[in-house]
Coordinates of C-alpha atoms and ligand atoms in Angstrom, one line a residue:
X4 CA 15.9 -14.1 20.3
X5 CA 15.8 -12.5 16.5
X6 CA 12.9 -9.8 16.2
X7 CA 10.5 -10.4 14.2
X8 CA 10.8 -9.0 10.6
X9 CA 7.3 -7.7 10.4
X10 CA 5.2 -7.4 13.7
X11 CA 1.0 -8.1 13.3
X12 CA -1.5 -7.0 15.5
X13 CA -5.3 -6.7 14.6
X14 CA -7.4 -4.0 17.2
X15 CA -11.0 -2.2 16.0
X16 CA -11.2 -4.3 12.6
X17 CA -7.5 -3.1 11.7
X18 CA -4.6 -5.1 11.3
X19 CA -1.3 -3.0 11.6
X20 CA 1.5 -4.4 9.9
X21 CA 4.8 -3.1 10.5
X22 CA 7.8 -4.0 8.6
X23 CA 10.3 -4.1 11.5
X24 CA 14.3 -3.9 10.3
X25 CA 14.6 -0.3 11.6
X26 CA 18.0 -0.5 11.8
X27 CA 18.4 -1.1 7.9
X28 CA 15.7 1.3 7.5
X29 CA 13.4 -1.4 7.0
X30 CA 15.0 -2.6 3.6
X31 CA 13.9 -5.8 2.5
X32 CA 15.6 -8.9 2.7
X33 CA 14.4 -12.3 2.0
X34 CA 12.9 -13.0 5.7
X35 CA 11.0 -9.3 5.7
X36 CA 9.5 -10.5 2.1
X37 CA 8.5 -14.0 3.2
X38 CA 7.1 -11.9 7.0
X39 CA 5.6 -9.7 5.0
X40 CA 3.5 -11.9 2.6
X41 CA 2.3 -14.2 5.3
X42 CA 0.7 -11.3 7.1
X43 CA -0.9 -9.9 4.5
X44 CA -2.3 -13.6 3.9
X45 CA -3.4 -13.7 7.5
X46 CA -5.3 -9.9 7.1
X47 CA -6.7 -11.0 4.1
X48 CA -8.2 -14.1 5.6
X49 CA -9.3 -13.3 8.9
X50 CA -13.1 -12.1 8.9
X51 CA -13.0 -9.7 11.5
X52 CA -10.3 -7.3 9.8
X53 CA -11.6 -5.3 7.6
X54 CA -8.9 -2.8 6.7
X55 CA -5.1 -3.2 6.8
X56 CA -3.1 -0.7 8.0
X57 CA 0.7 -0.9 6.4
X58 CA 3.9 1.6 9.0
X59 CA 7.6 1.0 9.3
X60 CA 9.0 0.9 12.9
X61 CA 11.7 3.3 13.5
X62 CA 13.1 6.4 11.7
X63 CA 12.0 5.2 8.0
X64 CA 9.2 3.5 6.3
X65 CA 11.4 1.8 3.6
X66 CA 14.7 2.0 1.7
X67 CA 13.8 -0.6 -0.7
X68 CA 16.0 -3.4 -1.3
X69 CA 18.4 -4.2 1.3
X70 CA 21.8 -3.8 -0.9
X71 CA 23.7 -5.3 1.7
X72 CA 22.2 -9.1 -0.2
X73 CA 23.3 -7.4 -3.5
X74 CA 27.0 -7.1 -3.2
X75 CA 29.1 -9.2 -5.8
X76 CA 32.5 -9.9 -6.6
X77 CA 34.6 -8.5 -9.2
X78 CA 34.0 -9.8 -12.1
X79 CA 31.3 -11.7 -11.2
X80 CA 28.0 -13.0 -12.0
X81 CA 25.1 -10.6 -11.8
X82 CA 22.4 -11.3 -9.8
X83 CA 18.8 -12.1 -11.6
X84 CA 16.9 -9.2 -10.6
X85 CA 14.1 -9.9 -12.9
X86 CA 13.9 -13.1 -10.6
X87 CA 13.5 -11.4 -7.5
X88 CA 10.9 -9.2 -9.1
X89 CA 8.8 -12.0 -10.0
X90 CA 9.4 -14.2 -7.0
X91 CA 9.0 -11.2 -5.0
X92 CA 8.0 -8.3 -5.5
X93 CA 5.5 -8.2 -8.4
X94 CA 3.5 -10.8 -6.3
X95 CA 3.5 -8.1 -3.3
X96 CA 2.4 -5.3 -5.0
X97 CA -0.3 -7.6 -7.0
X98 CA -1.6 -8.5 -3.4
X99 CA -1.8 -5.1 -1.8
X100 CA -3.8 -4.1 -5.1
X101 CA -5.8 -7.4 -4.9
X102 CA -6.7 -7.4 -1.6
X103 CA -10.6 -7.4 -0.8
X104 CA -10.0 -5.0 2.2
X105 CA -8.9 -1.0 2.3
X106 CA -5.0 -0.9 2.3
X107 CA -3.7 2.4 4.2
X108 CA -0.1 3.0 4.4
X109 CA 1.3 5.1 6.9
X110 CA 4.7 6.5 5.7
X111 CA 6.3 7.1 8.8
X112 CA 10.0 8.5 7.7
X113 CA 11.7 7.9 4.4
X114 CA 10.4 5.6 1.1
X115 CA 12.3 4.8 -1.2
X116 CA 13.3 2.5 -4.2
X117 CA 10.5 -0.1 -3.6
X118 CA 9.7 1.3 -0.7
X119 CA 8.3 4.1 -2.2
X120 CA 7.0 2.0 -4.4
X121 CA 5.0 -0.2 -2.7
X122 CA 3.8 2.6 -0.5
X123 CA 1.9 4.1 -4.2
X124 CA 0.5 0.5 -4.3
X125 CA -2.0 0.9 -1.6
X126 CA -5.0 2.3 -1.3
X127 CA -5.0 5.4 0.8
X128 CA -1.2 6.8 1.7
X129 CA -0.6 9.2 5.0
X130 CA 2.4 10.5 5.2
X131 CA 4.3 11.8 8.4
X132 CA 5.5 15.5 7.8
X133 CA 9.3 14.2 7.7
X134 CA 8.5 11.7 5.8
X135 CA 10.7 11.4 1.8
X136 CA 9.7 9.6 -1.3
X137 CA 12.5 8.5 -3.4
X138 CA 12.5 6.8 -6.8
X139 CA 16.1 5.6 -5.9
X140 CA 16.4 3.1 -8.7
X141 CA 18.5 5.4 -10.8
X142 CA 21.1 6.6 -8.1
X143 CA 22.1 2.4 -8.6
X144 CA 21.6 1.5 -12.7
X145 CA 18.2 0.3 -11.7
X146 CA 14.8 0.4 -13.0
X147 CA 11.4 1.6 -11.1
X148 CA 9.9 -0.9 -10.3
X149 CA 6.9 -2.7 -7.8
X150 CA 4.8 -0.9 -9.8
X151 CA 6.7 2.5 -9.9
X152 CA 6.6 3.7 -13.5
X153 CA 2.5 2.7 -13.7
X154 CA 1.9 4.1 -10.3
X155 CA 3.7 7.7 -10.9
X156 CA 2.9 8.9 -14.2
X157 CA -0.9 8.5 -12.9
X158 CA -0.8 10.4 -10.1
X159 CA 1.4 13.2 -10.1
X160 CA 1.7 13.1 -14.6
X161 CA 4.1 12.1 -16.9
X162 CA 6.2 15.7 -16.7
X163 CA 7.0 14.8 -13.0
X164 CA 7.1 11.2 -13.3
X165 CA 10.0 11.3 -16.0
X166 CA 11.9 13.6 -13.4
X167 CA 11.5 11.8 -10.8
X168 CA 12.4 8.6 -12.2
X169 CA 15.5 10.0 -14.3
X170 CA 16.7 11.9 -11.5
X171 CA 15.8 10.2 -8.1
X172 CA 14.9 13.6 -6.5
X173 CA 13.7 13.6 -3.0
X174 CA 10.1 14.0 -2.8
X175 CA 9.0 16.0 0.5
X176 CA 5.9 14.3 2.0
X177 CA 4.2 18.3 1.2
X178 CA 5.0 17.9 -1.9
X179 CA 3.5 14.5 -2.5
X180 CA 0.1 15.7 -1.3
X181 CA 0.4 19.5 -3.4
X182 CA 0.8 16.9 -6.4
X183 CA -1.5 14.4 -5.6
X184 CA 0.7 11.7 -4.9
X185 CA -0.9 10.6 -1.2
X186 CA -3.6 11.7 0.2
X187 CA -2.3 13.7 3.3
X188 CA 0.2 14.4 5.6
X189 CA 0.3 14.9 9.9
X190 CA 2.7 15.9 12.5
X191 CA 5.2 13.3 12.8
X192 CA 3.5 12.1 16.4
X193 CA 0.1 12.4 15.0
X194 CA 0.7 10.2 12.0
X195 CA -0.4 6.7 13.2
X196 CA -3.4 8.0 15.6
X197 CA -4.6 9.4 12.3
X198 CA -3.9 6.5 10.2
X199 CA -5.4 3.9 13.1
X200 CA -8.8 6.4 13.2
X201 CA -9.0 6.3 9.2
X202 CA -8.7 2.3 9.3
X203 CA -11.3 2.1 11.9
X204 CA -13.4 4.4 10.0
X205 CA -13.2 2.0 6.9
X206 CA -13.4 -1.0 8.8
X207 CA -16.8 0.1 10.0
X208 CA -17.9 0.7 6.1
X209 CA -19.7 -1.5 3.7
X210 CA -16.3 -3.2 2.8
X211 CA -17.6 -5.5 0.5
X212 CA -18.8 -2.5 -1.5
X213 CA -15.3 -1.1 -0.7
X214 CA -13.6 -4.3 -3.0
X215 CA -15.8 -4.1 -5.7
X216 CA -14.5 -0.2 -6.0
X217 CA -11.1 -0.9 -5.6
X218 CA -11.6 -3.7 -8.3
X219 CA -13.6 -1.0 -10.5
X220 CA -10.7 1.2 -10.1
X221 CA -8.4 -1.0 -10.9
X222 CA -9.8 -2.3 -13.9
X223 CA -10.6 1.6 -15.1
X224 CA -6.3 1.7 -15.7
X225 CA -6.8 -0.6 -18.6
X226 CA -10.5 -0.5 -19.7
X227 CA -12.4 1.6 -22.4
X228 CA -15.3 3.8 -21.1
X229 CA -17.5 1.3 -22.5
X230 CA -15.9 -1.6 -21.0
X231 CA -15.9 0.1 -17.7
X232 CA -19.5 1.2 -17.9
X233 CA -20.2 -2.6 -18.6
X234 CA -18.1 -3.4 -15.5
X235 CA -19.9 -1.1 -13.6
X236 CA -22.8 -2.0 -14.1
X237 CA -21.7 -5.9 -12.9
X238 CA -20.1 -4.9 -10.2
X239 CA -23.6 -2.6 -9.0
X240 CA -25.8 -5.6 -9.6
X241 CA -23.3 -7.6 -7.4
X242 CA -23.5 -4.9 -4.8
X243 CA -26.9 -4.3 -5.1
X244 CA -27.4 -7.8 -3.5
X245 CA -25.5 -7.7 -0.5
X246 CA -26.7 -7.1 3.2
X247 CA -24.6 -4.1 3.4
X248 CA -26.7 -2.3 1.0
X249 CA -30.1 -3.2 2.3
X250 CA -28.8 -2.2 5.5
X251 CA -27.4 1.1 4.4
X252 CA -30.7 2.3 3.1
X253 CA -32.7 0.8 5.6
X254 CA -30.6 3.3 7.7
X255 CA -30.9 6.2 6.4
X256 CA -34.7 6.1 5.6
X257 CA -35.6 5.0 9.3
X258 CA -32.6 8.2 9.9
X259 CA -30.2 5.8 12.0
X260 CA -26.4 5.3 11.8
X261 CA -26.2 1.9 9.6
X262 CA -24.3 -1.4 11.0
X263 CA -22.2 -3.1 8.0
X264 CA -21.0 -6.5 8.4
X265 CA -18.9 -5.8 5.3
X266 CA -21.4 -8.6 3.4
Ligands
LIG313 O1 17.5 -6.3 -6.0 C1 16.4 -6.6 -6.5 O2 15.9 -7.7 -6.1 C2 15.7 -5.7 -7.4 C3 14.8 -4.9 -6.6 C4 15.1 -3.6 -6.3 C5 14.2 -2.8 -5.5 C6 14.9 -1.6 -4.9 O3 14.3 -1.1 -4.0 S1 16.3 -1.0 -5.6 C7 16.6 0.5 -4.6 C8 17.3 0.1 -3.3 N1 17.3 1.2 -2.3 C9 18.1 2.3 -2.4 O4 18.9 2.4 -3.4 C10 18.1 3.3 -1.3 C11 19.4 3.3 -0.6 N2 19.3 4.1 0.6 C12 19.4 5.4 0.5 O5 19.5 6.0 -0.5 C13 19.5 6.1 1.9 O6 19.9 5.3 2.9 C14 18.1 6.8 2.2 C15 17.8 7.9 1.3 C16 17.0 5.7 2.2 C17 18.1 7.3 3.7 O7 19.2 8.1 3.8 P1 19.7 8.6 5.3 O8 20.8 9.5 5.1 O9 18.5 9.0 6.1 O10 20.2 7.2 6.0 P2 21.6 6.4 5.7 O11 22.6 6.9 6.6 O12 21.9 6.4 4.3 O13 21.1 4.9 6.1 C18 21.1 4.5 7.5 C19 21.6 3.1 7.5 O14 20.7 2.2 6.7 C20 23.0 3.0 6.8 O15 23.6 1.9 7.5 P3 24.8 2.2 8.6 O16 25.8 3.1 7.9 O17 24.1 2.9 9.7 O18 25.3 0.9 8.9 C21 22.6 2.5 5.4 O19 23.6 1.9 4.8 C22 21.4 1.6 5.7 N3 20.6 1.5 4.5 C23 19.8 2.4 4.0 N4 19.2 1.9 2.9 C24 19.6 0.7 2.7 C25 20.5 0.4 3.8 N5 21.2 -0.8 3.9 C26 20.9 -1.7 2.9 N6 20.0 -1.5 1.9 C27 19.4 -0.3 1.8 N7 18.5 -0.1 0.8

């Protein structure tokens, strides 16, 4: 029987998502892409999860696009790659950013090309102390892309983001959190305990609250202050009604842990 190109399994509010092609490295092909987006689908609809947490099986977390579907004849016709980008992955880095849930990726070994990519893409990124980032593209004649050249320049500046995307230097998963590119890195065995306890920590958050700031944050990449001040101020009054809030100060004026039901 094939294996299954991404393998799902929801415990403590989490679903862990693994893209599963270790033995290309997890590159993507058109099965992992179509795996991929009907998990996230299933995450994003089921009630009880409440965070997603995002790993590669085996050695790496992602090498991008699996090159193998990209060979062509001599002398013959290119492939549309802006296709592929808009069929499939601009729609999979629009989800992980749209998601009403806490995206953590675990980068488990190497990332690169979209791989790398789409690791930036979510919300919190743990990386295992082996663990590369690669802006590939321009090893092949390609472009950054699933988000790559808006993600970079933000987080680690525009000095570092031009090298990295001119040159395709490897990244060491040290360096990424010395620049601010993730948020940390653990032993190679720790990794996924850490990520799992982080998840579970989140799921047990107001995480309702937790997708209005991701959709604050999101919005701030584009918005004036006074457009985001306006936003805020929608998105408080918004928050301001749910159970989560009069639950979380109920709590901490009758000096209790609060329950969220993420409402
Ligand atoms: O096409 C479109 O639709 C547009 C979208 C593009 C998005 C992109 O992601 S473009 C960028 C594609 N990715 C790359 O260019 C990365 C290619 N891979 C590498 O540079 C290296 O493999 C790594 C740096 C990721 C890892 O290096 P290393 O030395 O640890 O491993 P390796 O020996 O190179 O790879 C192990 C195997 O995985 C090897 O196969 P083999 O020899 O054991 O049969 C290698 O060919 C295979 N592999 C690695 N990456 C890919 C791949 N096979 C197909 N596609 C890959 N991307």
């Amino acid at each position: 029987m094939e294996a299954q190109k991404v393998l799902y399994e929801e415990s403590e509010g989490t679903a862990v998502i693994t893209l599963n092609r270790p033995d290309r490295l997890n590159a993507f092909n058109e099965e992992l892409h179509a795996a991929l987006a009907e998990a996230l689908e299933r995450a994003e609809r089921e009630d009880r999860v409440r965070a997603l947490l995002l790993t590669g099986a085996g050695r790496a977390f992602c090498a991008g696009q699996d090159l193998a579907d990209r060979r062509f004849p001599t002398g013959g016709k290119a492939p549309d790659l802006g296709a592929t980008i808009e069929r499939l992955y601009n729609p999979l880095v629009r989800r992980i950013r749209a998601m009403p849930k806490p995206v953590v990726c675990a980068v488990n070994g190497v990332a690169a090309g979209a791989g790398a990519n789409i690791a930036l893409a979510c919300d919190i990124v743990l990386a295992a102390r082996s663990a590369r980032f690669i802006q590939a593209f321009c090893k092949i004649g390609l472009v950054p892309d699933s988000g790559g050249t808006f993600f970079l320049p933000r987080l680690v500046g525009e000095a570092r983001a031009r090298a990295l995307a001119l040159l395709g230097t490897p990244i060491s998963a040290e360096q990424a959190v010395t620049w601010g590119m993730i948020w940390q890195l653990h032993d190679d065995e720790a990794l996924l305990d850490e990520a799992r306890k982080l998840c579970v920590q989140l799921a047990g958050q107001p995480t309702a609250a937790l997708a209005l700031i991701k959709q604050a944050l999101q919005a701030a990449a584009v918005n004036d202050l006074d457009a985001q001040l306006d936003l805020e101020r929608d998105l408080q009054r918004e928050a301001g009604r749910s159970e989560d809030y009069r639950e979380g100060v109920a709590a901490f004026l009758e000096k209790r842990q609060p329950v969220f039901k993420g409402r």
